[in-house]
């Protein structure tokens, strides 16, 4: 266990060391690339003044609400479309059409409709979270081993039990993968929304800092995004491990 | 009394524009508490026949009567054991066996205990399928079928993927289970020795199109001695009909 964390932190630590050296020898001007120590200082100041907590809180709420709405509707629609050929023909082409619209393209429209308030941001995050979950749920359902469906018929499962007790658990690896991916896109969508038009949030903090050339604050924002993203991803990964304990698949060499 | 009667069953597959005869003119009856083995070369449609009897394939012509009624859906007194164990990998052994049954029910608990003892899996109730060997997994799938007290057990080459020692052991287990439960068993196999070892009657099939070549009785006492003269003579007779040389 410990070894795993040590191996995982080699690359980030190496990067920080090189970075500090580069700044120390002033290869680039401070306005372009502040040193890690400067960034830590900026971080401490932001925490002291409470700015960071406030913005992070707003961003987290937006991300959580948007992610929940997006992924829940992704699972639901994925389940419906995955279980019915008719629904696939009816719904899937339109979903794929909407999927191809870049977020940046609809954001101005959302701002026109909903203003700079919360709904436009939550819709952006939700739409970002929706597609990976939808696609992977759909894919997961369609790749359920037909042999297990046959078994469920032999064992006289009702149609609804077949879906909840066979299709859903069999598709779970894909659904969880979709959730992991959608958390990434939810963050991405959030920062897009906050950079384009917001008065609070970590994205706003970054774009505001850019206007005042506070490069160190920009870095704090970026690092916050990376860390919070990683923490939430680890959380889902732990969930994945618990839920998919039953799986018997290749874990990579030297896995124990 | 015949528990199962099959009359003039035909089955075709459509392959592009061609229609392929898989089963032609299949007729036989099976008595209660009989072990019948169906053997034949691959492609003779024996697995298709079993799927039809299981209710998994209803696209055929002809008449099938099971317990006085036509076969309309899977389950309903018909237990099926497939070549692969087909366990739900996310469920433990006992949850697999009790799938779609109420595990908290006392009667279910009692039956669970009995079948687990019968298939000799005591101590593995909480294991996941990935932790079991091939023979053990197949025993779980047998237990899962027995749990529903089927009138007829349909087995589709159930021991084909197992090694010779495990297979022999499983064949004896099946006979034990038969003695214990007294149900009707139909066993698809491509192993003549297995058929002669287990069955009261052997239905020998021919391929392209799948027809019944001959039905042979094996009037030997259980347990059968595989090196006895009468066993070997029955085996040789079946082999001759199958046209092996």
GROMACS .gro file of C-alpha atoms in nm:
model
  501
    1UNK     CA    1   0.000   0.000   0.000
    2UNK     CA    2   0.265   0.252   0.104
    3UNK     CA    3   0.480   0.160  -0.191
    4UNK     CA    4   0.193   0.246  -0.422
    5UNK     CA    5   0.173   0.603  -0.288
    6UNK     CA    6   0.549   0.650  -0.301
    7UNK     CA    7   0.560   0.538  -0.665
    8UNK     CA    8   0.264   0.762  -0.747
    9UNK     CA    9   0.429   1.073  -0.602
   10UNK     CA   10   0.765   1.035  -0.780
   11UNK     CA   11   0.662   1.225  -1.092
   12UNK     CA   12   0.484   1.521  -0.926
   13UNK     CA   13   0.772   1.569  -0.679
   14UNK     CA   14   1.031   1.555  -0.955
   15UNK     CA   15   0.834   1.811  -1.152
   16UNK     CA   16   0.817   2.048  -0.855
   17UNK     CA   17   1.190   2.012  -0.791
   18UNK     CA   18   1.278   2.097  -1.150
   19UNK     CA   19   1.031   2.384  -1.147
   20UNK     CA   20   1.186   2.531  -0.831
   21UNK     CA   21   1.531   2.507  -0.989
   22UNK     CA   22   1.415   2.675  -1.309
   23UNK     CA   23   1.263   2.962  -1.109
   24UNK     CA   24   1.569   2.986  -0.886
   25UNK     CA   25   1.793   3.046  -1.186
   26UNK     CA   26   1.531   3.284  -1.329
   27UNK     CA   27   1.512   3.115  -1.666
   28UNK     CA   28   1.170   3.277  -1.706
   29UNK     CA   29   1.048   3.606  -1.553
   30UNK     CA   30   0.846   3.571  -1.230
   31UNK     CA   31   0.535   3.716  -1.398
   32UNK     CA   32   0.542   3.424  -1.638
   33UNK     CA   33   0.640   3.144  -1.406
   34UNK     CA   34   0.630   3.200  -1.031
   35UNK     CA   35   0.826   2.950  -0.823
   36UNK     CA   36   0.646   2.680  -0.626
   37UNK     CA   37   0.732   2.868  -0.307
   38UNK     CA   38   0.562   3.186  -0.443
   39UNK     CA   39   0.257   2.979  -0.523
   40UNK     CA   40   0.247   2.835  -0.172
   41UNK     CA   41   0.265   3.188  -0.035
   42UNK     CA   42  -0.019   3.301  -0.259
   43UNK     CA   43  -0.214   2.997  -0.145
   44UNK     CA   44  -0.159   3.080   0.222
   45UNK     CA   45  -0.269   3.440   0.164
   46UNK     CA   46  -0.581   3.332  -0.022
   47UNK     CA   47  -0.671   3.096   0.260
   48UNK     CA   48  -0.608   3.362   0.524
   49UNK     CA   49  -0.833   3.613   0.351
   50UNK     CA   50  -1.098   3.342   0.299
   51UNK     CA   51  -1.118   3.411  -0.076
   52UNK     CA   52  -1.012   3.062  -0.170
   53UNK     CA   53  -1.256   2.881   0.059
   54UNK     CA   54  -1.543   3.096  -0.060
   55UNK     CA   55  -1.470   3.043  -0.428
   56UNK     CA   56  -1.392   2.676  -0.387
   57UNK     CA   57  -1.716   2.624  -0.199
   58UNK     CA   58  -1.918   2.788  -0.477
   59UNK     CA   59  -1.740   2.583  -0.741
   60UNK     CA   60  -1.784   2.259  -0.550
   61UNK     CA   61  -2.156   2.316  -0.510
   62UNK     CA   62  -2.196   2.392  -0.880
   63UNK     CA   63  -1.988   2.091  -0.977
   64UNK     CA   64  -2.172   1.859  -0.739
   65UNK     CA   65  -2.522   1.969  -0.838
   66UNK     CA   66  -2.443   1.972  -1.210
   67UNK     CA   67  -2.261   1.641  -1.191
   68UNK     CA   68  -2.544   1.478  -1.000
   69UNK     CA   69  -2.812   1.598  -1.242
   70UNK     CA   70  -2.602   1.511  -1.546
   71UNK     CA   71  -2.483   1.169  -1.444
   72UNK     CA   72  -2.816   1.061  -1.295
   73UNK     CA   73  -2.999   1.150  -1.615
   74UNK     CA   74  -2.716   0.986  -1.813
   75UNK     CA   75  -2.761   0.658  -1.627
   76UNK     CA   76  -3.138   0.677  -1.657
   77UNK     CA   77  -3.145   0.753  -2.027
   78UNK     CA   78  -2.864   0.504  -2.091
   79UNK     CA   79  -3.069   0.237  -1.917
   80UNK     CA   80  -3.382   0.317  -2.113
   81UNK     CA   81  -3.207   0.336  -2.448
   82UNK     CA   82  -2.983   0.037  -2.373
   83UNK     CA   83  -3.277  -0.186  -2.293
   84UNK     CA   84  -3.491  -0.102  -2.593
   85UNK     CA   85  -3.414  -0.113  -2.961
   86UNK     CA   86  -3.700   0.123  -3.034
   87UNK     CA   87  -3.579   0.383  -2.784
   88UNK     CA   88  -3.232   0.356  -2.934
   89UNK     CA   89  -3.362   0.439  -3.281
   90UNK     CA   90  -3.579   0.715  -3.138
   91UNK     CA   91  -3.338   0.885  -2.899
   92UNK     CA   92  -2.978   0.795  -2.970
   93UNK     CA   93  -2.927   0.987  -3.299
   94UNK     CA   94  -3.045   1.311  -3.136
   95UNK     CA   95  -2.828   1.253  -2.830
   96UNK     CA   96  -2.524   1.201  -3.051
   97UNK     CA   97  -2.612   1.521  -3.237
   98UNK     CA   98  -2.621   1.722  -2.914
   99UNK     CA   99  -2.304   1.557  -2.794
  100UNK     CA  100  -2.112   1.707  -3.084
  101UNK     CA  101  -2.197   2.064  -2.986
  102UNK     CA  102  -1.896   2.215  -2.804
  103UNK     CA  103  -1.970   2.370  -2.467
  104UNK     CA  104  -1.820   2.699  -2.563
  105UNK     CA  105  -2.071   2.727  -2.842
  106UNK     CA  106  -2.379   2.698  -2.625
  107UNK     CA  107  -2.252   2.900  -2.332
  108UNK     CA  108  -2.332   3.240  -2.489
  109UNK     CA  109  -2.682   3.114  -2.555
  110UNK     CA  110  -2.723   2.997  -2.198
  111UNK     CA  111  -2.599   3.331  -2.070
  112UNK     CA  112  -2.855   3.506  -2.293
  113UNK     CA  113  -3.130   3.285  -2.160
  114UNK     CA  114  -3.035   3.249  -1.795
  115UNK     CA  115  -2.796   3.538  -1.736
  116UNK     CA  116  -2.483   3.495  -1.527
  117UNK     CA  117  -2.664   3.317  -1.246
  118UNK     CA  118  -2.629   2.962  -1.127
  119UNK     CA  119  -2.863   2.787  -1.377
  120UNK     CA  120  -2.638   2.852  -1.677
  121UNK     CA  121  -2.336   2.706  -1.495
  122UNK     CA  122  -2.520   2.407  -1.363
  123UNK     CA  123  -2.664   2.329  -1.705
  124UNK     CA  124  -2.316   2.344  -1.858
  125UNK     CA  125  -2.175   2.110  -1.593
  126UNK     CA  126  -2.472   1.875  -1.618
  127UNK     CA  127  -2.446   1.852  -1.994
  128UNK     CA  128  -2.074   1.782  -1.964
  129UNK     CA  129  -2.137   1.506  -1.709
  130UNK     CA  130  -2.426   1.357  -1.901
  131UNK     CA  131  -2.262   1.225  -2.218
  132UNK     CA  132  -1.983   1.002  -2.083
  133UNK     CA  133  -2.225   0.836  -1.841
  134UNK     CA  134  -2.491   0.797  -2.107
  135UNK     CA  135  -2.257   0.646  -2.365
  136UNK     CA  136  -2.088   0.408  -2.122
  137UNK     CA  137  -2.414   0.295  -1.963
  138UNK     CA  138  -2.555   0.225  -2.306
  139UNK     CA  139  -2.240   0.043  -2.413
  140UNK     CA  140  -2.228  -0.152  -2.087
  141UNK     CA  141  -2.584  -0.273  -2.130
  142UNK     CA  142  -2.532  -0.373  -2.487
  143UNK     CA  143  -2.223  -0.574  -2.399
  144UNK     CA  144  -2.394  -0.778  -2.127
  145UNK     CA  145  -2.329  -1.145  -2.200
  146UNK     CA  146  -2.643  -1.284  -2.362
  147UNK     CA  147  -2.574  -1.614  -2.187
  148UNK     CA  148  -2.653  -1.452  -1.853
  149UNK     CA  149  -2.977  -1.311  -1.992
  150UNK     CA  150  -3.069  -1.665  -2.093
  151UNK     CA  151  -2.995  -1.787  -1.743
  152UNK     CA  152  -3.224  -1.518  -1.606
  153UNK     CA  153  -3.500  -1.649  -1.833
  154UNK     CA  154  -3.442  -2.007  -1.719
  155UNK     CA  155  -3.456  -1.885  -1.358
  156UNK     CA  156  -3.783  -1.704  -1.436
  157UNK     CA  157  -3.671  -1.347  -1.359
  158UNK     CA  158  -3.936  -1.088  -1.433
  159UNK     CA  159  -3.838  -0.824  -1.688
  160UNK     CA  160  -3.779  -0.562  -1.420
  161UNK     CA  161  -3.574  -0.802  -1.208
  162UNK     CA  162  -3.377  -0.897  -1.516
  163UNK     CA  163  -3.279  -0.533  -1.555
  164UNK     CA  164  -3.202  -0.459  -1.191
  165UNK     CA  165  -3.042  -0.793  -1.096
  166UNK     CA  166  -2.865  -0.893  -1.416
  167UNK     CA  167  -2.828  -0.612  -1.668
  168UNK     CA  168  -2.740  -0.340  -1.420
  169UNK     CA  169  -2.470  -0.529  -1.225
  170UNK     CA  170  -2.324  -0.668  -1.548
  171UNK     CA  171  -2.305  -0.317  -1.692
  172UNK     CA  172  -2.167  -0.171  -1.368
  173UNK     CA  173  -1.800  -0.169  -1.476
  174UNK     CA  174  -1.891   0.049  -1.774
  175UNK     CA  175  -2.127   0.270  -1.576
  176UNK     CA  176  -1.857   0.342  -1.320
  177UNK     CA  177  -1.609   0.415  -1.596
  178UNK     CA  178  -1.862   0.659  -1.739
  179UNK     CA  179  -1.899   0.825  -1.400
  180UNK     CA  180  -1.524   0.863  -1.365
  181UNK     CA  181  -1.496   1.014  -1.708
  182UNK     CA  182  -1.791   1.243  -1.651
  183UNK     CA  183  -1.636   1.382  -1.334
  184UNK     CA  184  -1.348   1.498  -1.548
  185UNK     CA  185  -1.572   1.662  -1.804
  186UNK     CA  186  -1.784   1.814  -1.527
  187UNK     CA  187  -1.478   1.996  -1.393
  188UNK     CA  188  -1.381   2.100  -1.741
  189UNK     CA  189  -1.726   2.235  -1.812
  190UNK     CA  190  -1.730   2.417  -1.481
  191UNK     CA  191  -1.409   2.606  -1.544
  192UNK     CA  192  -1.527   2.698  -1.893
  193UNK     CA  193  -1.847   2.836  -1.747
  194UNK     CA  194  -1.670   3.022  -1.470
  195UNK     CA  195  -1.404   3.170  -1.695
  196UNK     CA  196  -1.657   3.296  -1.945
  197UNK     CA  197  -1.889   3.470  -1.710
  198UNK     CA  198  -1.904   3.446  -1.334
  199UNK     CA  199  -1.854   3.660  -1.030
  200UNK     CA  200  -1.759   3.377  -0.796
  201UNK     CA  201  -1.587   3.040  -0.812
  202UNK     CA  202  -1.235   2.915  -0.868
  203UNK     CA  203  -1.264   2.978  -1.242
  204UNK     CA  204  -1.360   3.337  -1.172
  205UNK     CA  205  -1.070   3.365  -0.930
  206UNK     CA  206  -0.836   3.256  -1.208
  207UNK     CA  207  -0.974   3.490  -1.472
  208UNK     CA  208  -0.978   3.777  -1.225
  209UNK     CA  209  -0.617   3.710  -1.130
  210UNK     CA  210  -0.521   3.706  -1.496
  211UNK     CA  211  -0.653   4.059  -1.537
  212UNK     CA  212  -0.431   4.176  -1.252
  213UNK     CA  213  -0.135   3.969  -1.374
  214UNK     CA  214  -0.133   3.764  -1.052
  215UNK     CA  215   0.024   3.460  -1.212
  216UNK     CA  216   0.074   3.291  -0.876
  217UNK     CA  217  -0.301   3.306  -0.805
  218UNK     CA  218  -0.371   3.161  -1.149
  219UNK     CA  219  -0.144   2.872  -1.055
  220UNK     CA  220  -0.317   2.825  -0.721
  221UNK     CA  221  -0.648   2.798  -0.907
  222UNK     CA  222  -0.510   2.548  -1.155
  223UNK     CA  223  -0.358   2.335  -0.880
  224UNK     CA  224  -0.680   2.347  -0.681
  225UNK     CA  225  -0.867   2.214  -0.983
  226UNK     CA  226  -0.612   1.937  -1.029
  227UNK     CA  227  -0.615   1.833  -0.662
  228UNK     CA  228  -0.990   1.841  -0.611
  229UNK     CA  229  -1.032   1.652  -0.939
  230UNK     CA  230  -0.784   1.388  -0.830
  231UNK     CA  231  -0.946   1.348  -0.488
  232UNK     CA  232  -1.292   1.297  -0.636
  233UNK     CA  233  -1.151   1.056  -0.892
  234UNK     CA  234  -0.984   0.854  -0.617
  235UNK     CA  235  -1.313   0.843  -0.435
  236UNK     CA  236  -1.491   0.691  -0.734
  237UNK     CA  237  -1.196   0.458  -0.784
  238UNK     CA  238  -1.238   0.327  -0.429
  239UNK     CA  239  -1.610   0.288  -0.492
  240UNK     CA  240  -1.527   0.100  -0.812
  241UNK     CA  241  -1.297  -0.138  -0.625
  242UNK     CA  242  -1.560  -0.215  -0.365
  243UNK     CA  243  -1.846  -0.259  -0.611
  244UNK     CA  244  -1.642  -0.462  -0.858
  245UNK     CA  245  -1.471  -0.688  -0.607
  246UNK     CA  246  -1.619  -0.984  -0.789
  247UNK     CA  247  -1.431  -0.910  -1.108
  248UNK     CA  248  -1.164  -1.145  -1.222
  249UNK     CA  249  -0.961  -0.951  -1.470
  250UNK     CA  250  -0.606  -0.862  -1.554
  251UNK     CA  251  -0.460  -0.623  -1.294
  252UNK     CA  252  -0.123  -0.563  -1.460
  253UNK     CA  253   0.200  -0.744  -1.378
  254UNK     CA  254   0.317  -0.756  -1.016
  255UNK     CA  255  -0.033  -0.684  -0.888
  256UNK     CA  256  -0.121  -0.837  -0.556
  257UNK     CA  257  -4.621  -4.201  -1.782
  258UNK     CA  258  -4.448  -3.992  -2.042
  259UNK     CA  259  -4.342  -3.659  -1.900
  260UNK     CA  260  -4.220  -3.528  -2.234
  261UNK     CA  261  -4.330  -3.613  -2.585
  262UNK     CA  262  -4.188  -3.469  -2.903
  263UNK     CA  263  -4.376  -3.513  -3.230
  264UNK     CA  264  -4.252  -3.423  -3.576
  265UNK     CA  265  -4.033  -3.139  -3.462
  266UNK     CA  266  -3.859  -2.949  -3.741
  267UNK     CA  267  -3.630  -2.654  -3.702
  268UNK     CA  268  -3.483  -2.433  -3.973
  269UNK     CA  269  -3.234  -2.150  -3.960
  270UNK     CA  270  -3.245  -1.880  -4.218
  271UNK     CA  271  -2.898  -1.810  -4.346
  272UNK     CA  272  -2.931  -1.520  -4.585
  273UNK     CA  273  -3.173  -1.645  -4.849
  274UNK     CA  274  -3.101  -2.009  -4.781
  275UNK     CA  275  -3.298  -2.202  -4.527
  276UNK     CA  276  -3.094  -2.456  -4.336
  277UNK     CA  277  -3.253  -2.768  -4.193
  278UNK     CA  278  -3.124  -2.807  -3.841
  279UNK     CA  279  -3.367  -3.063  -3.708
  280UNK     CA  280  -3.589  -3.284  -3.921
  281UNK     CA  281  -3.865  -3.515  -3.811
  282UNK     CA  282  -3.770  -3.551  -3.444
  283UNK     CA  283  -3.994  -3.794  -3.254
  284UNK     CA  284  -3.946  -3.944  -2.911
  285UNK     CA  285  -4.100  -3.963  -2.566
  286UNK     CA  286  -3.935  -3.953  -2.227
  287UNK     CA  287  -4.071  -4.127  -1.921
  288UNK     CA  288  -4.069  -3.989  -1.572
  289UNK     CA  289  -3.752  -4.053  -1.374
  290UNK     CA  290  -3.562  -4.161  -1.678
  291UNK     CA  291  -3.209  -4.056  -1.771
  292UNK     CA  292  -3.187  -4.006  -2.144
  293UNK     CA  293  -2.872  -3.908  -2.320
  294UNK     CA  294  -2.864  -3.747  -2.662
  295UNK     CA  295  -2.542  -3.797  -2.855
  296UNK     CA  296  -2.432  -3.713  -3.203
  297UNK     CA  297  -2.158  -3.541  -3.399
  298UNK     CA  298  -2.123  -3.165  -3.368
  299UNK     CA  299  -2.368  -2.986  -3.589
  300UNK     CA  300  -2.640  -3.248  -3.548
  301UNK     CA  301  -2.861  -2.997  -3.372
  302UNK     CA  302  -2.856  -3.162  -3.030
  303UNK     CA  303  -2.794  -2.834  -2.849
  304UNK     CA  304  -3.068  -2.668  -3.055
  305UNK     CA  305  -3.302  -2.948  -2.952
  306UNK     CA  306  -3.219  -2.890  -2.587
  307UNK     CA  307  -3.276  -2.516  -2.621
  308UNK     CA  308  -3.617  -2.589  -2.769
  309UNK     CA  309  -3.700  -2.820  -2.479
  310UNK     CA  310  -3.580  -2.556  -2.235
  311UNK     CA  311  -3.819  -2.304  -2.387
  312UNK     CA  312  -3.535  -2.076  -2.496
  313UNK     CA  313  -3.606  -2.131  -2.865
  314UNK     CA  314  -3.967  -2.132  -2.973
  315UNK     CA  315  -3.919  -2.097  -3.344
  316UNK     CA  316  -3.989  -2.456  -3.457
  317UNK     CA  317  -4.269  -2.659  -3.603
  318UNK     CA  318  -4.414  -2.974  -3.452
  319UNK     CA  319  -4.566  -3.063  -3.121
  320UNK     CA  320  -4.398  -3.082  -2.785
  321UNK     CA  321  -4.581  -3.181  -2.472
  322UNK     CA  322  -4.427  -3.135  -2.132
  323UNK     CA  323  -4.637  -3.246  -1.837
  324UNK     CA  324  -4.944  -3.236  -2.056
  325UNK     CA  325  -4.887  -2.882  -2.181
  326UNK     CA  326  -4.696  -2.728  -2.472
  327UNK     CA  327  -4.370  -2.553  -2.382
  328UNK     CA  328  -4.440  -2.182  -2.377
  329UNK     CA  329  -4.158  -2.028  -2.177
  330UNK     CA  330  -3.830  -2.110  -1.999
  331UNK     CA  331  -3.831  -2.223  -1.638
  332UNK     CA  332  -4.161  -2.369  -1.508
  333UNK     CA  333  -4.023  -2.700  -1.387
  334UNK     CA  334  -3.743  -2.717  -1.642
  335UNK     CA  335  -3.394  -2.684  -1.497
  336UNK     CA  336  -3.113  -2.612  -1.741
  337UNK     CA  337  -2.741  -2.662  -1.697
  338UNK     CA  338  -2.525  -2.523  -1.972
  339UNK     CA  339  -2.182  -2.621  -2.090
  340UNK     CA  340  -2.036  -2.316  -1.916
  341UNK     CA  341  -2.140  -2.265  -1.556
  342UNK     CA  342  -2.299  -1.925  -1.634
  343UNK     CA  343  -2.291  -1.806  -1.276
  344UNK     CA  344  -2.347  -1.440  -1.199
  345UNK     CA  345  -1.990  -1.328  -1.121
  346UNK     CA  346  -2.107  -1.053  -0.885
  347UNK     CA  347  -2.295  -1.293  -0.657
  348UNK     CA  348  -2.155  -1.532  -0.398
  349UNK     CA  349  -2.215  -1.904  -0.429
  350UNK     CA  350  -2.522  -1.898  -0.208
  351UNK     CA  351  -2.664  -1.588  -0.372
  352UNK     CA  352  -2.618  -1.750  -0.711
  353UNK     CA  353  -2.798  -2.060  -0.593
  354UNK     CA  354  -3.080  -1.851  -0.445
  355UNK     CA  355  -3.102  -1.609  -0.739
  356UNK     CA  356  -3.461  -1.492  -0.780
  357UNK     CA  357  -3.567  -1.670  -0.461
  358UNK     CA  358  -3.628  -1.507  -0.126
  359UNK     CA  359  -3.319  -1.597   0.071
  360UNK     CA  360  -3.475  -1.496   0.401
  361UNK     CA  361  -3.751  -1.750   0.360
  362UNK     CA  362  -3.701  -2.042   0.599
  363UNK     CA  363  -3.796  -2.301   0.342
  364UNK     CA  364  -3.542  -2.153   0.097
  365UNK     CA  365  -3.277  -2.160   0.370
  366UNK     CA  366  -3.351  -2.525   0.436
  367UNK     CA  367  -3.336  -2.620   0.069
  368UNK     CA  368  -3.016  -2.418   0.026
  369UNK     CA  369  -2.853  -2.616   0.302
  370UNK     CA  370  -2.964  -2.942   0.143
  371UNK     CA  371  -2.848  -2.867  -0.210
  372UNK     CA  372  -2.515  -2.731  -0.089
  373UNK     CA  373  -2.458  -3.056   0.097
  374UNK     CA  374  -2.577  -3.255  -0.202
  375UNK     CA  375  -2.328  -3.092  -0.439
  376UNK     CA  376  -2.061  -3.095  -0.166
  377UNK     CA  377  -1.994  -2.723  -0.151
  378UNK     CA  378  -2.019  -2.676   0.224
  379UNK     CA  379  -1.776  -2.404   0.332
  380UNK     CA  380  -1.787  -2.221  -0.001
  381UNK     CA  381  -2.121  -2.046   0.048
  382UNK     CA  382  -1.965  -1.700   0.064
  383UNK     CA  383  -1.709  -1.747  -0.215
  384UNK     CA  384  -1.730  -1.564  -0.545
  385UNK     CA  385  -1.729  -1.761  -0.874
  386UNK     CA  386  -1.382  -1.635  -0.959
  387UNK     CA  387  -1.248  -1.820  -0.655
  388UNK     CA  388  -1.387  -2.158  -0.766
  389UNK     CA  389  -1.247  -2.429  -0.992
  390UNK     CA  390  -1.429  -2.537  -1.307
  391UNK     CA  391  -1.581  -2.844  -1.143
  392UNK     CA  392  -1.695  -2.648  -0.839
  393UNK     CA  393  -1.854  -2.377  -1.054
  394UNK     CA  394  -2.045  -2.640  -1.247
  395UNK     CA  395  -2.163  -2.792  -0.919
  396UNK     CA  396  -2.292  -2.449  -0.814
  397UNK     CA  397  -2.486  -2.426  -1.137
  398UNK     CA  398  -2.631  -2.773  -1.074
  399UNK     CA  399  -2.728  -2.662  -0.722
  400UNK     CA  400  -2.891  -2.351  -0.867
  401UNK     CA  401  -3.106  -2.567  -1.093
  402UNK     CA  402  -3.190  -2.817  -0.815
  403UNK     CA  403  -3.290  -2.537  -0.583
  404UNK     CA  404  -3.605  -2.491  -0.790
  405UNK     CA  405  -3.706  -2.860  -0.761
  406UNK     CA  406  -3.733  -2.908  -1.138
  407UNK     CA  407  -3.937  -3.195  -1.280
  408UNK     CA  408  -3.685  -3.228  -1.557
  409UNK     CA  409  -3.317  -3.140  -1.569
  410UNK     CA  410  -3.176  -3.049  -1.909
  411UNK     CA  411  -2.798  -3.065  -1.933
  412UNK     CA  412  -2.611  -2.937  -2.238
  413UNK     CA  413  -2.267  -3.103  -2.243
  414UNK     CA  414  -2.225  -2.998  -1.881
  415UNK     CA  415  -1.895  -3.174  -1.820
  416UNK     CA  416  -1.741  -3.121  -2.162
  417UNK     CA  417  -1.506  -2.848  -2.045
  418UNK     CA  418  -1.380  -3.038  -1.740
  419UNK     CA  419  -1.072  -3.259  -1.711
  420UNK     CA  420  -1.113  -3.637  -1.714
  421UNK     CA  421  -1.091  -3.687  -1.334
  422UNK     CA  422  -1.332  -3.406  -1.253
  423UNK     CA  423  -1.568  -3.528  -1.522
  424UNK     CA  424  -1.582  -3.880  -1.378
  425UNK     CA  425  -1.643  -3.736  -1.035
  426UNK     CA  426  -1.921  -3.510  -1.166
  427UNK     CA  427  -2.088  -3.802  -1.344
  428UNK     CA  428  -2.104  -3.991  -1.016
  429UNK     CA  429  -2.235  -3.680  -0.841
  430UNK     CA  430  -2.509  -3.657  -1.102
  431UNK     CA  431  -2.610  -4.018  -1.033
  432UNK     CA  432  -2.612  -3.945  -0.659
  433UNK     CA  433  -2.835  -3.646  -0.719
  434UNK     CA  434  -3.062  -3.855  -0.939
  435UNK     CA  435  -3.095  -4.118  -0.667
  436UNK     CA  436  -3.165  -3.849  -0.413
  437UNK     CA  437  -3.415  -3.643  -0.614
  438UNK     CA  438  -3.567  -3.891  -0.861
  439UNK     CA  439  -3.629  -3.650  -1.144
  440UNK     CA  440  -3.611  -3.684  -1.519
  441UNK     CA  441  -3.278  -3.602  -1.680
  442UNK     CA  442  -3.189  -3.526  -2.040
  443UNK     CA  443  -2.817  -3.507  -2.100
  444UNK     CA  444  -2.659  -3.384  -2.422
  445UNK     CA  445  -2.309  -3.515  -2.472
  446UNK     CA  446  -2.060  -3.601  -2.743
  447UNK     CA  447  -1.892  -3.856  -2.517
  448UNK     CA  448  -2.027  -4.205  -2.587
  449UNK     CA  449  -1.876  -4.346  -2.269
  450UNK     CA  450  -2.049  -4.077  -2.063
  451UNK     CA  451  -2.381  -4.157  -2.231
  452UNK     CA  452  -2.349  -4.533  -2.166
  453UNK     CA  453  -2.232  -4.471  -1.809
  454UNK     CA  454  -2.528  -4.252  -1.717
  455UNK     CA  455  -2.829  -4.312  -1.936
  456UNK     CA  456  -3.121  -4.555  -1.940
  457UNK     CA  457  -3.163  -4.478  -2.307
  458UNK     CA  458  -2.943  -4.310  -2.564
  459UNK     CA  459  -3.083  -4.112  -2.854
  460UNK     CA  460  -2.824  -4.123  -3.131
  461UNK     CA  461  -2.846  -3.841  -3.382
  462UNK     CA  462  -2.707  -3.783  -3.726
  463UNK     CA  463  -2.609  -3.448  -3.873
  464UNK     CA  464  -2.705  -3.236  -4.171
  465UNK     CA  465  -2.994  -3.242  -4.133
  466UNK     CA  466  -3.025  -3.338  -3.766
  467UNK     CA  467  -3.229  -3.656  -3.746
  468UNK     CA  468  -3.262  -3.937  -3.497
  469UNK     CA  469  -3.065  -4.236  -3.617
  470UNK     CA  470  -3.157  -4.480  -3.345
  471UNK     CA  471  -3.267  -4.499  -2.982
  472UNK     CA  472  -3.077  -4.756  -2.776
  473UNK     CA  473  -3.166  -4.888  -2.431
  474UNK     CA  474  -2.892  -4.949  -2.175
  475UNK     CA  475  -3.048  -5.194  -1.929
  476UNK     CA  476  -2.751  -5.205  -1.692
  477UNK     CA  477  -2.757  -5.173  -1.312
  478UNK     CA  478  -2.605  -4.866  -1.146
  479UNK     CA  479  -2.327  -4.813  -1.059
  480UNK     CA  480  -2.192  -4.928  -1.390
  481UNK     CA  481  -1.854  -5.085  -1.430
  482UNK     CA  482  -1.685  -4.920  -1.727
  483UNK     CA  483  -1.454  -5.216  -1.792
  484UNK     CA  484  -1.719  -5.489  -1.767
  485UNK     CA  485  -1.799  -5.682  -2.084
  486UNK     CA  486  -2.161  -5.577  -2.106
  487UNK     CA  487  -2.066  -5.209  -2.063
  488UNK     CA  488  -1.812  -5.238  -2.341
  489UNK     CA  489  -2.053  -5.419  -2.571
  490UNK     CA  490  -2.315  -5.142  -2.525
  491UNK     CA  491  -2.050  -4.881  -2.583
  492UNK     CA  492  -1.931  -5.055  -2.899
  493UNK     CA  493  -2.285  -5.085  -3.024
  494UNK     CA  494  -2.343  -4.711  -2.978
  495UNK     CA  495  -2.013  -4.636  -3.147
  496UNK     CA  496  -2.104  -4.857  -3.440
  497UNK     CA  497  -2.435  -4.679  -3.485
  498UNK     CA  498  -2.255  -4.345  -3.467
  499UNK     CA  499  -2.031  -4.487  -3.739
  500UNK     CA  500  -1.703  -4.436  -3.559
  501UNK     CA  501  -1.435  -4.682  -3.654
   0.00000   0.00000   0.00000
